[in-house]
Amino acid sequence: MAGRGTDIVLGEGVAEVGGLHILGTERHESRRIDNQLRGRSGRQGDPGSSRFYLSLEDDLLRIFGSDKISGIMNKLGMEEGEPIEHSMLSKAIENAQRKVEAHNFEIRKHLLEYDDVMNKQREVIYSQRKQIMAGEDLRADLLDFIDEIAENLVATYADEKKAPEEWDWKALKERLKGQFGVHLFIPSEERSELTPEGLKQEISSTAKKAYEAQVELFGSEDMAQVERFIMLQTLDTLWKDHLLNMDHLREGIGLRGYGQKDPLQEYKREGYDMFMAMIQRFREETLSILLRIRPMRQSEVEELEIKRKQRQEQQMQLSHGEGETKKRPVKRKTRKIGRNEPCPCGSGKKYKKCCGKK
């Protein structure tokens, strides 16, 4: 919009002939934009005027305006191209603008409500991230992770409605061994006396012993650095995946309205479930890495360094063209025979229909 943000200074003699006149070829969906354009005239007490022209076929009136306008104009016998000036028409335009503004307001309101769901999740993640970077109570958090995971494992593999002998012991042991590197050993004769709470304590105790062994293996200070690095890396990776999944959920959540469900409430519910599942994966993956990771010996570090240097040297050789066999152009020892020349074999045929054909 010309002149927006500054006052338009009238030239000499302009004020005497009526000042700046604003001519609009349509009305905007928002009354605020129309008023801003109209306000370009009459600045600082100068004279000015404005006038807007629009058609009944403009989108504003065609989509949001009243259908009665065209009917009334036809009944009054208005001809094509004849200008219309009436207070009823001005009121209809304002009503149409109010409808558009109300519709846009609802859109912005819904966007803020959807964004509020992500903001709450973002606050939780950023708070967790700050705590990890500060190194506050990471050991205590990890021990709490072990207790929560032990409880989830018991709920998955030990149905309290069944006898302990019927629990899925094989799957439980394979899960602990494969995901966390923990060996759970409970003699068969002791299983019958176990309760779900007792099994939880056994799993938790075994995992905590494995964690303490890792602390002793790495050393307390080095283990603290490893814990911070792994927790940050795991949290950032899962959080990025979660943001992508939430975007996909938001794109299609509007279709829930066809099932007589509130899309916003469905988004909140499913978004919460996805967030809690992401938090659970963060705890499991963090413990899985921490309990299975092993420090490298100096000889292994040196071996990796040698391999890395060898790869760099190979890449340097390839980039400079070393080790590559250059192809030389083939030189013909005899004269090239034309396709239509007699064949040198003496058959009397053209070369292209005799030996050249092969």
PDB file of N, CA, C and O in Angstrom, residues 18-90:
ATOM      1  N   GLY A  18      -9.020  20.137  -3.470  1.00  0.00           N
ATOM      2  CA  GLY A  18      -9.710  19.024  -2.818  1.00  0.00           C
ATOM      3  C   GLY A  18      -8.805  18.022  -2.138  1.00  0.00           C
ATOM      4  O   GLY A  18      -9.288  17.105  -1.474  1.00  0.00           O
ATOM      5  N   GLY A  19      -7.493  18.123  -2.285  1.00  0.00           N
ATOM      6  CA  GLY A  19      -6.565  17.227  -1.612  1.00  0.00           C
ATOM      7  C   GLY A  19      -6.434  15.885  -2.320  1.00  0.00           C
ATOM      8  O   GLY A  19      -6.814  15.721  -3.489  1.00  0.00           O
ATOM      9  N   LEU A  20      -5.907  14.905  -1.588  1.00  0.00           N
ATOM     10  CA  LEU A  20      -5.660  13.576  -2.157  1.00  0.00           C
ATOM     11  C   LEU A  20      -6.967  12.793  -2.230  1.00  0.00           C
ATOM     12  O   LEU A  20      -7.718  12.705  -1.255  1.00  0.00           O
ATOM     13  N   HIS A  21      -7.234  12.201  -3.376  1.00  0.00           N
ATOM     14  CA  HIS A  21      -8.449  11.399  -3.577  1.00  0.00           C
ATOM     15  C   HIS A  21      -8.045   9.933  -3.757  1.00  0.00           C
ATOM     16  O   HIS A  21      -7.209   9.607  -4.596  1.00  0.00           O
ATOM     17  N   ILE A  22      -8.613   9.052  -2.925  1.00  0.00           N
ATOM     18  CA  ILE A  22      -8.327   7.618  -2.978  1.00  0.00           C
ATOM     19  C   ILE A  22      -9.390   6.944  -3.834  1.00  0.00           C
ATOM     20  O   ILE A  22     -10.595   7.097  -3.599  1.00  0.00           O
ATOM     21  N   LEU A  23      -8.942   6.177  -4.822  1.00  0.00           N
ATOM     22  CA  LEU A  23      -9.843   5.458  -5.719  1.00  0.00           C
ATOM     23  C   LEU A  23      -9.591   3.957  -5.565  1.00  0.00           C
ATOM     24  O   LEU A  23      -8.510   3.469  -5.869  1.00  0.00           O
ATOM     25  N   GLY A  24     -10.592   3.224  -5.069  1.00  0.00           N
ATOM     26  CA  GLY A  24     -10.465   1.791  -4.867  1.00  0.00           C
ATOM     27  C   GLY A  24     -11.273   1.014  -5.885  1.00  0.00           C
ATOM     28  O   GLY A  24     -12.430   1.349  -6.159  1.00  0.00           O
ATOM     29  N   THR A  25     -10.686  -0.025  -6.466  1.00  0.00           N
ATOM     30  CA  THR A  25     -11.370  -0.817  -7.492  1.00  0.00           C
ATOM     31  C   THR A  25     -12.067  -2.049  -6.913  1.00  0.00           C
ATOM     32  O   THR A  25     -12.675  -2.816  -7.661  1.00  0.00           O
ATOM     33  N   GLU A  26     -11.952  -2.265  -5.608  1.00  0.00           N
ATOM     34  CA  GLU A  26     -12.631  -3.389  -4.960  1.00  0.00           C
ATOM     35  C   GLU A  26     -12.617  -3.158  -3.463  1.00  0.00           C
ATOM     36  O   GLU A  26     -11.960  -2.238  -2.971  1.00  0.00           O
ATOM     37  N   ARG A  27     -13.359  -3.975  -2.738  1.00  0.00           N
ATOM     38  CA  ARG A  27     -13.343  -3.928  -1.280  1.00  0.00           C
ATOM     39  C   ARG A  27     -12.628  -5.169  -0.765  1.00  0.00           C
ATOM     40  O   ARG A  27     -12.843  -6.278  -1.257  1.00  0.00           O
ATOM     41  N   HIS A  28     -11.765  -4.949   0.222  1.00  0.00           N
ATOM     42  CA  HIS A  28     -11.003  -6.061   0.785  1.00  0.00           C
ATOM     43  C   HIS A  28     -11.884  -6.872   1.728  1.00  0.00           C
ATOM     44  O   HIS A  28     -12.923  -6.406   2.205  1.00  0.00           O
ATOM     45  N   GLU A  29     -11.433  -8.110   2.011  1.00  0.00           N
ATOM     46  CA  GLU A  29     -12.175  -8.944   2.945  1.00  0.00           C
ATOM     47  C   GLU A  29     -12.187  -8.357   4.347  1.00  0.00           C
ATOM     48  O   GLU A  29     -13.117  -8.592   5.112  1.00  0.00           O
ATOM     49  N   SER A  30     -11.137  -7.611   4.689  1.00  0.00           N
ATOM     50  CA  SER A  30     -11.029  -7.021   6.018  1.00  0.00           C
ATOM     51  C   SER A  30     -11.334  -5.521   5.953  1.00  0.00           C
ATOM     52  O   SER A  30     -10.778  -4.801   5.111  1.00  0.00           O
ATOM     53  N   ARG A  31     -12.218  -5.052   6.832  1.00  0.00           N
ATOM     54  CA  ARG A  31     -12.518  -3.621   6.886  1.00  0.00           C
ATOM     55  C   ARG A  31     -11.292  -2.818   7.307  1.00  0.00           C
ATOM     56  O   ARG A  31     -11.154  -1.649   6.923  1.00  0.00           O
ATOM     57  N   ARG A  32     -10.403  -3.403   8.069  1.00  0.00           N
ATOM     58  CA  ARG A  32      -9.194  -2.706   8.505  1.00  0.00           C
ATOM     59  C   ARG A  32      -8.328  -2.303   7.321  1.00  0.00           C
ATOM     60  O   ARG A  32      -7.782  -1.187   7.293  1.00  0.00           O
ATOM     61  N   ILE A  33      -8.207  -3.183   6.331  1.00  0.00           N
ATOM     62  CA  ILE A  33      -7.403  -2.848   5.148  1.00  0.00           C
ATOM     63  C   ILE A  33      -8.052  -1.718   4.359  1.00  0.00           C
ATOM     64  O   ILE A  33      -7.365  -0.796   3.883  1.00  0.00           O
ATOM     65  N   ASP A  34      -9.383  -1.767   4.219  1.00  0.00           N
ATOM     66  CA  ASP A  34     -10.079  -0.677   3.524  1.00  0.00           C
ATOM     67  C   ASP A  34      -9.882   0.645   4.245  1.00  0.00           C
ATOM     68  O   ASP A  34      -9.649   1.703   3.615  1.00  0.00           O
ATOM     69  N   ASN A  35      -9.963   0.623   5.564  1.00  0.00           N
ATOM     70  CA  ASN A  35      -9.787   1.861   6.328  1.00  0.00           C
ATOM     71  C   ASN A  35      -8.363   2.374   6.233  1.00  0.00           C
ATOM     72  O   ASN A  35      -8.132   3.590   6.226  1.00  0.00           O
ATOM     73  N   GLN A  36      -7.389   1.465   6.173  1.00  0.00           N
ATOM     74  CA  GLN A  36      -6.012   1.912   6.012  1.00  0.00           C
ATOM     75  C   GLN A  36      -5.811   2.594   4.660  1.00  0.00           C
ATOM     76  O   GLN A  36      -5.117   3.610   4.560  1.00  0.00           O
ATOM     77  N   LEU A  37      -6.418   2.030   3.623  1.00  0.00           N
ATOM     78  CA  LEU A  37      -6.305   2.649   2.304  1.00  0.00           C
ATOM     79  C   LEU A  37      -7.034   3.989   2.268  1.00  0.00           C
ATOM     80  O   LEU A  37      -6.517   4.980   1.736  1.00  0.00           O
ATOM     81  N   ARG A  38      -8.193   4.022   2.864  1.00  0.00           N
ATOM     82  CA  ARG A  38      -8.967   5.268   2.904  1.00  0.00           C
ATOM     83  C   ARG A  38      -8.239   6.327   3.728  1.00  0.00           C
ATOM     84  O   ARG A  38      -8.330   7.526   3.429  1.00  0.00           O
ATOM     85  N   GLY A  39      -7.501   5.872   4.730  1.00  0.00           N
ATOM     86  CA  GLY A  39      -6.805   6.815   5.601  1.00  0.00           C
ATOM     87  C   GLY A  39      -5.586   7.458   4.990  1.00  0.00           C
ATOM     88  O   GLY A  39      -4.958   8.308   5.625  1.00  0.00           O
ATOM     89  N   ARG A  40      -5.211   7.063   3.767  1.00  0.00           N
ATOM     90  CA  ARG A  40      -4.089   7.737   3.105  1.00  0.00           C
ATOM     91  C   ARG A  40      -4.423   9.189   2.787  1.00  0.00           C
ATOM     92  O   ARG A  40      -3.526  10.015   2.632  1.00  0.00           O
ATOM     93  N   SER A  41      -5.714   9.483   2.674  1.00  0.00           N
ATOM     94  CA  SER A  41      -6.113  10.870   2.382  1.00  0.00           C
ATOM     95  C   SER A  41      -6.490  11.570   3.679  1.00  0.00           C
ATOM     96  O   SER A  41      -6.810  10.934   4.687  1.00  0.00           O
ATOM     97  N   GLY A  42      -6.446  12.878   3.644  1.00  0.00           N
ATOM     98  CA  GLY A  42      -6.841  13.666   4.808  1.00  0.00           C
ATOM     99  C   GLY A  42      -5.878  13.581   5.956  1.00  0.00           C
ATOM    100  O   GLY A  42      -6.281  13.663   7.120  1.00  0.00           O
ATOM    101  N   ARG A  43      -4.584  13.428   5.681  1.00  0.00           N
ATOM    102  CA  ARG A  43      -3.593  13.325   6.741  1.00  0.00           C
ATOM    103  C   ARG A  43      -3.249  14.717   7.275  1.00  0.00           C
ATOM    104  O   ARG A  43      -3.193  15.693   6.525  1.00  0.00           O
ATOM    105  N   GLN A  44      -3.037  14.798   8.583  1.00  0.00           N
ATOM    106  CA  GLN A  44      -2.607  16.046   9.242  1.00  0.00           C
ATOM    107  C   GLN A  44      -3.538  17.210   8.937  1.00  0.00           C
ATOM    108  O   GLN A  44      -3.106  18.357   8.750  1.00  0.00           O
ATOM    109  N   GLY A  45      -4.829  16.910   8.893  1.00  0.00           N
ATOM    110  CA  GLY A  45      -5.803  17.975   8.690  1.00  0.00           C
ATOM    111  C   GLY A  45      -5.982  18.419   7.259  1.00  0.00           C
ATOM    112  O   GLY A  45      -6.782  19.332   6.975  1.00  0.00           O
ATOM    113  N   ASP A  46      -5.269  17.787   6.293  1.00  0.00           N
ATOM    114  CA  ASP A  46      -5.434  18.158   4.888  1.00  0.00           C
ATOM    115  C   ASP A  46      -6.781  17.642   4.375  1.00  0.00           C
ATOM    116  O   ASP A  46      -7.297  16.632   4.859  1.00  0.00           O
ATOM    117  N   PRO A  47      -7.342  18.299   3.386  1.00  0.00           N
ATOM    118  CA  PRO A  47      -8.593  17.790   2.793  1.00  0.00           C
ATOM    119  C   PRO A  47      -8.322  16.522   1.991  1.00  0.00           C
ATOM    120  O   PRO A  47      -7.191  16.251   1.589  1.00  0.00           O
ATOM    121  N   GLY A  48      -9.346  15.733   1.788  1.00  0.00           N
ATOM    122  CA  GLY A  48      -9.197  14.498   1.023  1.00  0.00           C
ATOM    123  C   GLY A  48     -10.524  13.778   0.899  1.00  0.00           C
ATOM    124  O   GLY A  48     -11.514  14.133   1.557  1.00  0.00           O
ATOM    125  N   SER A  49     -10.558  12.780   0.033  1.00  0.00           N
ATOM    126  CA  SER A  49     -11.792  12.020  -0.189  1.00  0.00           C
ATOM    127  C   SER A  49     -11.431  10.620  -0.690  1.00  0.00           C
ATOM    128  O   SER A  49     -10.281  10.360  -1.061  1.00  0.00           O
ATOM    129  N   SER A  50     -12.401   9.743  -0.670  1.00  0.00           N
ATOM    130  CA  SER A  50     -12.182   8.376  -1.142  1.00  0.00           C
ATOM    131  C   SER A  50     -13.446   7.836  -1.763  1.00  0.00           C
ATOM    132  O   SER A  50     -14.566   8.242  -1.394  1.00  0.00           O
ATOM    133  N   ARG A  51     -13.287   6.913  -2.702  1.00  0.00           N
ATOM    134  CA  ARG A  51     -14.435   6.307  -3.368  1.00  0.00           C
ATOM    135  C   ARG A  51     -14.030   4.894  -3.825  1.00  0.00           C
ATOM    136  O   ARG A  51     -12.949   4.712  -4.373  1.00  0.00           O
ATOM    137  N   PHE A  52     -14.921   3.924  -3.583  1.00  0.00           N
ATOM    138  CA  PHE A  52     -14.649   2.539  -3.940  1.00  0.00           C
ATOM    139  C   PHE A  52     -15.666   2.068  -4.977  1.00  0.00           C
ATOM    140  O   PHE A  52     -16.852   2.382  -4.880  1.00  0.00           O
ATOM    141  N   TYR A  53     -15.182   1.310  -5.951  1.00  0.00           N
ATOM    142  CA  TYR A  53     -16.030   0.709  -6.973  1.00  0.00           C
ATOM    143  C   TYR A  53     -15.900  -0.816  -6.883  1.00  0.00           C
ATOM    144  O   TYR A  53     -14.803  -1.341  -6.778  1.00  0.00           O
ATOM    145  N   LEU A  54     -17.023  -1.504  -6.933  1.00  0.00           N
ATOM    146  CA  LEU A  54     -16.992  -2.961  -6.924  1.00  0.00           C
ATOM    147  C   LEU A  54     -18.189  -3.503  -7.674  1.00  0.00           C
ATOM    148  O   LEU A  54     -19.163  -2.775  -7.947  1.00  0.00           O
ATOM    149  N   SER A  55     -18.100  -4.772  -8.000  1.00  0.00           N
ATOM    150  CA  SER A  55     -19.127  -5.436  -8.792  1.00  0.00           C
ATOM    151  C   SER A  55     -19.823  -6.487  -7.944  1.00  0.00           C
ATOM    152  O   SER A  55     -19.252  -7.035  -6.994  1.00  0.00           O
ATOM    153  N   LEU A  56     -21.085  -6.785  -8.285  1.00  0.00           N
ATOM    154  CA  LEU A  56     -21.815  -7.852  -7.589  1.00  0.00           C
ATOM    155  C   LEU A  56     -21.204  -9.222  -7.865  1.00  0.00           C
ATOM    156  O   LEU A  56     -21.527 -10.192  -7.182  1.00  0.00           O
ATOM    157  N   GLU A  57     -20.323  -9.298  -8.881  1.00  0.00           N
ATOM    158  CA  GLU A  57     -19.656 -10.565  -9.193  1.00  0.00           C
ATOM    159  C   GLU A  57     -18.311 -10.715  -8.483  1.00  0.00           C
ATOM    160  O   GLU A  57     -17.631 -11.725  -8.666  1.00  0.00           O
ATOM    161  N   ASP A  58     -17.902  -9.708  -7.695  1.00  0.00           N
ATOM    162  CA  ASP A  58     -16.665  -9.834  -6.924  1.00  0.00           C
ATOM    163  C   ASP A  58     -16.798 -10.968  -5.917  1.00  0.00           C
ATOM    164  O   ASP A  58     -17.903 -11.265  -5.438  1.00  0.00           O
ATOM    165  N   ASP A  59     -15.669 -11.588  -5.581  1.00  0.00           N
ATOM    166  CA  ASP A  59     -15.695 -12.732  -4.666  1.00  0.00           C
ATOM    167  C   ASP A  59     -16.317 -12.386  -3.328  1.00  0.00           C
ATOM    168  O   ASP A  59     -17.017 -13.201  -2.721  1.00  0.00           O
ATOM    169  N   LEU A  60     -16.079 -11.183  -2.840  1.00  0.00           N
ATOM    170  CA  LEU A  60     -16.591 -10.796  -1.530  1.00  0.00           C
ATOM    171  C   LEU A  60     -18.111 -10.878  -1.479  1.00  0.00           C
ATOM    172  O   LEU A  60     -18.694 -11.403  -0.523  1.00  0.00           O
ATOM    173  N   LEU A  61     -18.776 -10.355  -2.519  1.00  0.00           N
ATOM    174  CA  LEU A  61     -20.235 -10.385  -2.550  1.00  0.00           C
ATOM    175  C   LEU A  61     -20.770 -11.707  -3.071  1.00  0.00           C
ATOM    176  O   LEU A  61     -21.817 -12.179  -2.639  1.00  0.00           O
ATOM    177  N   ARG A  62     -20.044 -12.311  -4.009  1.00  0.00           N
ATOM    178  CA  ARG A  62     -20.531 -13.557  -4.602  1.00  0.00           C
ATOM    179  C   ARG A  62     -20.512 -14.703  -3.602  1.00  0.00           C
ATOM    180  O   ARG A  62     -21.440 -15.528  -3.570  1.00  0.00           O
ATOM    181  N   ILE A  63     -19.469 -14.785  -2.752  1.00  0.00           N
ATOM    182  CA  ILE A  63     -19.334 -15.901  -1.820  1.00  0.00           C
ATOM    183  C   ILE A  63     -19.976 -15.600  -0.478  1.00  0.00           C
ATOM    184  O   ILE A  63     -20.735 -16.404   0.059  1.00  0.00           O
ATOM    185  N   PHE A  64     -19.700 -14.409   0.059  1.00  0.00           N
ATOM    186  CA  PHE A  64     -20.143 -14.096   1.414  1.00  0.00           C
ATOM    187  C   PHE A  64     -21.315 -13.129   1.467  1.00  0.00           C
ATOM    188  O   PHE A  64     -21.911 -12.950   2.527  1.00  0.00           O
ATOM    189  N   GLY A  65     -21.627 -12.478   0.389  1.00  0.00           N
ATOM    190  CA  GLY A  65     -22.720 -11.526   0.394  1.00  0.00           C
ATOM    191  C   GLY A  65     -24.084 -12.195   0.352  1.00  0.00           C
ATOM    192  O   GLY A  65     -24.223 -13.402   0.182  1.00  0.00           O
ATOM    193  N   SER A  66     -25.104 -11.395   0.502  1.00  0.00           N
ATOM    194  CA  SER A  66     -26.459 -11.933   0.504  1.00  0.00           C
ATOM    195  C   SER A  66     -26.911 -12.212  -0.924  1.00  0.00           C
ATOM    196  O   SER A  66     -26.686 -11.411  -1.837  1.00  0.00           O
ATOM    197  N   ASP A  67     -27.586 -13.352  -1.122  1.00  0.00           N
ATOM    198  CA  ASP A  67     -28.095 -13.702  -2.451  1.00  0.00           C
ATOM    199  C   ASP A  67     -29.275 -12.834  -2.853  1.00  0.00           C
ATOM    200  O   ASP A  67     -29.667 -12.817  -4.034  1.00  0.00           O
ATOM    201  N   LYS A  68     -29.850 -12.142  -1.896  1.00  0.00           N
ATOM    202  CA  LYS A  68     -31.019 -11.319  -2.202  1.00  0.00           C
ATOM    203  C   LYS A  68     -30.660 -10.063  -2.978  1.00  0.00           C
ATOM    204  O   LYS A  68     -31.520  -9.460  -3.607  1.00  0.00           O
ATOM    205  N   ILE A  69     -29.366  -9.662  -2.895  1.00  0.00           N
ATOM    206  CA  ILE A  69     -28.980  -8.396  -3.536  1.00  0.00           C
ATOM    207  C   ILE A  69     -29.218  -8.449  -5.036  1.00  0.00           C
ATOM    208  O   ILE A  69     -29.846  -7.556  -5.628  1.00  0.00           O
ATOM    209  N   SER A  70     -28.725  -9.526  -5.667  1.00  0.00           N
ATOM    210  CA  SER A  70     -28.891  -9.641  -7.121  1.00  0.00           C
ATOM    211  C   SER A  70     -30.362  -9.715  -7.492  1.00  0.00           C
ATOM    212  O   SER A  70     -30.804  -9.118  -8.496  1.00  0.00           O
ATOM    213  N   GLY A  71     -31.148 -10.437  -6.694  1.00  0.00           N
ATOM    214  CA  GLY A  71     -32.578 -10.541  -6.986  1.00  0.00           C
ATOM    215  C   GLY A  71     -33.279  -9.209  -6.882  1.00  0.00           C
ATOM    216  O   GLY A  71     -34.140  -8.868  -7.724  1.00  0.00           O
ATOM    217  N   ILE A  72     -32.936  -8.433  -5.851  1.00  0.00           N
ATOM    218  CA  ILE A  72     -33.574  -7.117  -5.694  1.00  0.00           C
ATOM    219  C   ILE A  72     -33.197  -6.200  -6.836  1.00  0.00           C
ATOM    220  O   ILE A  72     -34.044  -5.466  -7.387  1.00  0.00           O
ATOM    221  N   MET A  73     -31.922  -6.236  -7.215  1.00  0.00           N
ATOM    222  CA  MET A  73     -31.485  -5.370  -8.306  1.00  0.00           C
ATOM    223  C   MET A  73     -32.177  -5.746  -9.620  1.00  0.00           C
ATOM    224  O   MET A  73     -32.500  -4.884 -10.437  1.00  0.00           O
ATOM    225  N   ASN A  74     -32.419  -7.022  -9.826  1.00  0.00           N
ATOM    226  CA  ASN A  74     -33.126  -7.435 -11.040  1.00  0.00           C
ATOM    227  C   ASN A  74     -34.574  -6.973 -11.021  1.00  0.00           C
ATOM    228  O   ASN A  74     -35.133  -6.573 -12.053  1.00  0.00           O
ATOM    229  N   LYS A  75     -35.201  -7.026  -9.845  1.00  0.00           N
ATOM    230  CA  LYS A  75     -36.591  -6.576  -9.743  1.00  0.00           C
ATOM    231  C   LYS A  75     -36.714  -5.076  -9.967  1.00  0.00           C
ATOM    232  O   LYS A  75     -37.723  -4.599 -10.497  1.00  0.00           O
ATOM    233  N   LEU A  76     -35.695  -4.337  -9.551  1.00  0.00           N
ATOM    234  CA  LEU A  76     -35.726  -2.891  -9.753  1.00  0.00           C
ATOM    235  C   LEU A  76     -35.447  -2.492 -11.195  1.00  0.00           C
ATOM    236  O   LEU A  76     -35.538  -1.313 -11.532  1.00  0.00           O
ATOM    237  N   GLY A  77     -35.100  -3.451 -12.003  1.00  0.00           N
ATOM    238  CA  GLY A  77     -34.858  -3.175 -13.413  1.00  0.00           C
ATOM    239  C   GLY A  77     -33.516  -2.564 -13.699  1.00  0.00           C
ATOM    240  O   GLY A  77     -33.368  -1.831 -14.693  1.00  0.00           O
ATOM    241  N   MET A  78     -32.537  -2.848 -12.865  1.00  0.00           N
ATOM    242  CA  MET A  78     -31.193  -2.318 -13.102  1.00  0.00           C
ATOM    243  C   MET A  78     -30.581  -3.008 -14.312  1.00  0.00           C
ATOM    244  O   MET A  78     -30.642  -4.217 -14.447  1.00  0.00           O
ATOM    245  N   GLU A  79     -30.019  -2.196 -15.189  1.00  0.00           N
ATOM    246  CA  GLU A  79     -29.413  -2.738 -16.392  1.00  0.00           C
ATOM    247  C   GLU A  79     -27.941  -3.041 -16.172  1.00  0.00           C
ATOM    248  O   GLU A  79     -27.321  -2.567 -15.221  1.00  0.00           O
ATOM    249  N   GLU A  80     -27.377  -3.831 -17.093  1.00  0.00           N
ATOM    250  CA  GLU A  80     -25.962  -4.226 -17.020  1.00  0.00           C
ATOM    251  C   GLU A  80     -25.075  -2.994 -17.138  1.00  0.00           C
ATOM    252  O   GLU A  80     -25.241  -2.171 -18.046  1.00  0.00           O
ATOM    253  N   GLY A  81     -24.131  -2.832 -16.196  1.00  0.00           N
ATOM    254  CA  GLY A  81     -23.192  -1.722 -16.230  1.00  0.00           C
ATOM    255  C   GLY A  81     -23.691  -0.456 -15.578  1.00  0.00           C
ATOM    256  O   GLY A  81     -22.954   0.527 -15.497  1.00  0.00           O
ATOM    257  N   GLU A  82     -24.915  -0.450 -15.087  1.00  0.00           N
ATOM    258  CA  GLU A  82     -25.456   0.754 -14.453  1.00  0.00           C
ATOM    259  C   GLU A  82     -24.960   0.847 -13.016  1.00  0.00           C
ATOM    260  O   GLU A  82     -25.071  -0.108 -12.253  1.00  0.00           O
ATOM    261  N   PRO A  83     -24.392   1.983 -12.601  1.00  0.00           N
ATOM    262  CA  PRO A  83     -23.877   2.117 -11.236  1.00  0.00           C
ATOM    263  C   PRO A  83     -25.005   2.100 -10.214  1.00  0.00           C
ATOM    264  O   PRO A  83     -26.098   2.606 -10.471  1.00  0.00           O
ATOM    265  N   ILE A  84     -24.719   1.497  -9.055  1.00  0.00           N
ATOM    266  CA  ILE A  84     -25.709   1.364  -7.997  1.00  0.00           C
ATOM    267  C   ILE A  84     -25.158   2.014  -6.742  1.00  0.00           C
ATOM    268  O   ILE A  84     -24.040   1.718  -6.326  1.00  0.00           O
ATOM    269  N   GLU A  85     -25.902   2.894  -6.146  1.00  0.00           N
ATOM    270  CA  GLU A  85     -25.529   3.505  -4.883  1.00  0.00           C
ATOM    271  C   GLU A  85     -26.731   3.423  -3.954  1.00  0.00           C
ATOM    272  O   GLU A  85     -27.766   4.028  -4.221  1.00  0.00           O
ATOM    273  N   HIS A  86     -26.577   2.644  -2.881  1.00  0.00           N
ATOM    274  CA  HIS A  86     -27.692   2.494  -1.950  1.00  0.00           C
ATOM    275  C   HIS A  86     -27.120   2.059  -0.593  1.00  0.00           C
ATOM    276  O   HIS A  86     -26.137   1.314  -0.526  1.00  0.00           O
ATOM    277  N   SER A  87     -27.758   2.524   0.479  1.00  0.00           N
ATOM    278  CA  SER A  87     -27.298   2.179   1.826  1.00  0.00           C
ATOM    279  C   SER A  87     -27.422   0.675   2.089  1.00  0.00           C
ATOM    280  O   SER A  87     -26.627   0.100   2.833  1.00  0.00           O
ATOM    281  N   MET A  88     -28.422   0.039   1.467  1.00  0.00           N
ATOM    282  CA  MET A  88     -28.593  -1.401   1.647  1.00  0.00           C
ATOM    283  C   MET A  88     -27.387  -2.163   1.103  1.00  0.00           C
ATOM    284  O   MET A  88     -26.933  -3.144   1.694  1.00  0.00           O
ATOM    285  N   LEU A  89     -26.860  -1.702  -0.020  1.00  0.00           N
ATOM    286  CA  LEU A  89     -25.707  -2.362  -0.607  1.00  0.00           C
ATOM    287  C   LEU A  89     -24.477  -2.172   0.267  1.00  0.00           C
ATOM    288  O   LEU A  89     -23.694  -3.102   0.483  1.00  0.00           O
ATOM    289  N   SER A  90     -24.282  -0.981   0.807  1.00  0.00           N
ATOM    290  CA  SER A  90     -23.151  -0.734   1.697  1.00  0.00           C
ATOM    291  C   SER A  90     -23.239  -1.606   2.946  1.00  0.00           C
ATOM    292  O   SER A  90     -22.232  -2.145   3.434  1.00  0.00           O
TER     293      SER A  90
END
